[in-house]
Amino acid sequence: MTIDEVAYYLNLSPRTIYRKIYEGELLAYKVGGVWRMEPQFVYKYSRQNKRTGVIQNG
């Protein structure tokens, strides 16, 4: 998957995806100068980092 595809799937900006790659949160590799990610790793990340939609009042 490309950065744009992952960003769309995770509902995040491409910039956030790059940051998560550099911080080691997402596994990616470069092919011909283009970042690629394996779909199974993206799916695993999305399952581990699900937002519950619960709003807490402080």
PDB file of C-alpha atoms in Angstrom:
ATOM      1  CA  MET A   1       0.000   0.000   0.000  1.00  0.00           C
ATOM      2  CA  THR A   2       1.178   3.539  -0.657  1.00  0.00           C
ATOM      3  CA  ILE A   3       1.255   6.335   1.910  1.00  0.00           C
ATOM      4  CA  ASP A   4      -1.883   7.882   0.406  1.00  0.00           C
ATOM      5  CA  GLU A   5      -3.753   4.570   0.515  1.00  0.00           C
ATOM      6  CA  VAL A   6      -2.756   3.991   4.134  1.00  0.00           C
ATOM      7  CA  ALA A   7      -3.706   7.548   5.072  1.00  0.00           C
ATOM      8  CA  TYR A   8      -7.140   7.071   3.493  1.00  0.00           C
ATOM      9  CA  TYR A   9      -7.648   3.678   5.165  1.00  0.00           C
ATOM     10  CA  LEU A  10      -6.638   4.956   8.620  1.00  0.00           C
ATOM     11  CA  ASN A  11      -8.366   8.311   8.151  1.00  0.00           C
ATOM     12  CA  LEU A  12      -5.116  10.169   8.873  1.00  0.00           C
ATOM     13  CA  SER A  13      -3.104  12.676   6.872  1.00  0.00           C
ATOM     14  CA  PRO A  14      -0.136  11.464   4.805  1.00  0.00           C
ATOM     15  CA  ARG A  15       2.087  13.649   6.990  1.00  0.00           C
ATOM     16  CA  THR A  16       0.915  11.756  10.072  1.00  0.00           C
ATOM     17  CA  ILE A  17       1.684   8.444   8.348  1.00  0.00           C
ATOM     18  CA  TYR A  18       5.247   9.617   7.594  1.00  0.00           C
ATOM     19  CA  ARG A  19       5.665  10.668  11.222  1.00  0.00           C
ATOM     20  CA  LYS A  20       4.454   7.290  12.469  1.00  0.00           C
ATOM     21  CA  ILE A  21       6.924   5.553  10.127  1.00  0.00           C
ATOM     22  CA  TYR A  22       9.848   7.627  11.380  1.00  0.00           C
ATOM     23  CA  GLU A  23       8.788   7.101  15.005  1.00  0.00           C
ATOM     24  CA  GLY A  24       8.634   3.340  14.420  1.00  0.00           C
ATOM     25  CA  GLU A  25       4.888   2.989  14.974  1.00  0.00           C
ATOM     26  CA  LEU A  26       4.278   1.769  11.420  1.00  0.00           C
ATOM     27  CA  LEU A  27       6.472  -0.630   9.473  1.00  0.00           C
ATOM     28  CA  ALA A  28       7.317   0.546   5.941  1.00  0.00           C
ATOM     29  CA  TYR A  29      10.004   0.170   3.309  1.00  0.00           C
ATOM     30  CA  LYS A  30      11.057   2.080   0.220  1.00  0.00           C
ATOM     31  CA  VAL A  31      10.743   0.645  -3.264  1.00  0.00           C
ATOM     32  CA  GLY A  32      12.171   2.835  -6.000  1.00  0.00           C
ATOM     33  CA  GLY A  33      12.074   5.866  -3.712  1.00  0.00           C
ATOM     34  CA  VAL A  34       8.396   5.332  -2.808  1.00  0.00           C
ATOM     35  CA  TRP A  35       7.294   4.255   0.668  1.00  0.00           C
ATOM     36  CA  ARG A  36       5.287   1.020   0.740  1.00  0.00           C
ATOM     37  CA  MET A  37       3.519  -0.781   3.536  1.00  0.00           C
ATOM     38  CA  GLU A  38       2.228  -4.334   3.787  1.00  0.00           C
ATOM     39  CA  PRO A  39      -1.585  -4.444   4.158  1.00  0.00           C
ATOM     40  CA  GLN A  40      -1.422  -6.918   7.060  1.00  0.00           C
ATOM     41  CA  PHE A  41       0.717  -4.504   9.105  1.00  0.00           C
ATOM     42  CA  VAL A  42      -1.659  -1.627   8.378  1.00  0.00           C
ATOM     43  CA  TYR A  43      -4.634  -3.768   9.381  1.00  0.00           C
ATOM     44  CA  LYS A  44      -2.869  -4.866  12.576  1.00  0.00           C
ATOM     45  CA  TYR A  45      -2.048  -1.245  13.425  1.00  0.00           C
ATOM     46  CA  SER A  46      -5.657  -0.185  12.854  1.00  0.00           C
ATOM     47  CA  ARG A  47      -6.919  -2.976  15.149  1.00  0.00           C
ATOM     48  CA  GLN A  48      -4.471  -2.051  17.911  1.00  0.00           C
ATOM     49  CA  ASN A  49      -5.181   1.673  17.707  1.00  0.00           C
ATOM     50  CA  LYS A  50      -8.941   1.759  17.320  1.00  0.00           C
ATOM     51  CA  ARG A  51     -10.670   4.849  18.541  1.00  0.00           C
ATOM     52  CA  THR A  52     -13.638   3.961  20.682  1.00  0.00           C
ATOM     53  CA  GLY A  53     -15.585   7.115  19.943  1.00  0.00           C
ATOM     54  CA  VAL A  54     -16.125   7.718  23.648  1.00  0.00           C
ATOM     55  CA  ILE A  55     -15.944  11.361  24.695  1.00  0.00           C
ATOM     56  CA  GLN A  56     -14.864  11.973  28.248  1.00  0.00           C
ATOM     57  CA  ASN A  57     -15.940  15.139  30.024  1.00  0.00           C
ATOM     58  CA  GLY A  58     -13.162  16.671  32.063  1.00  0.00           C
TER      59      GLY A  58
END
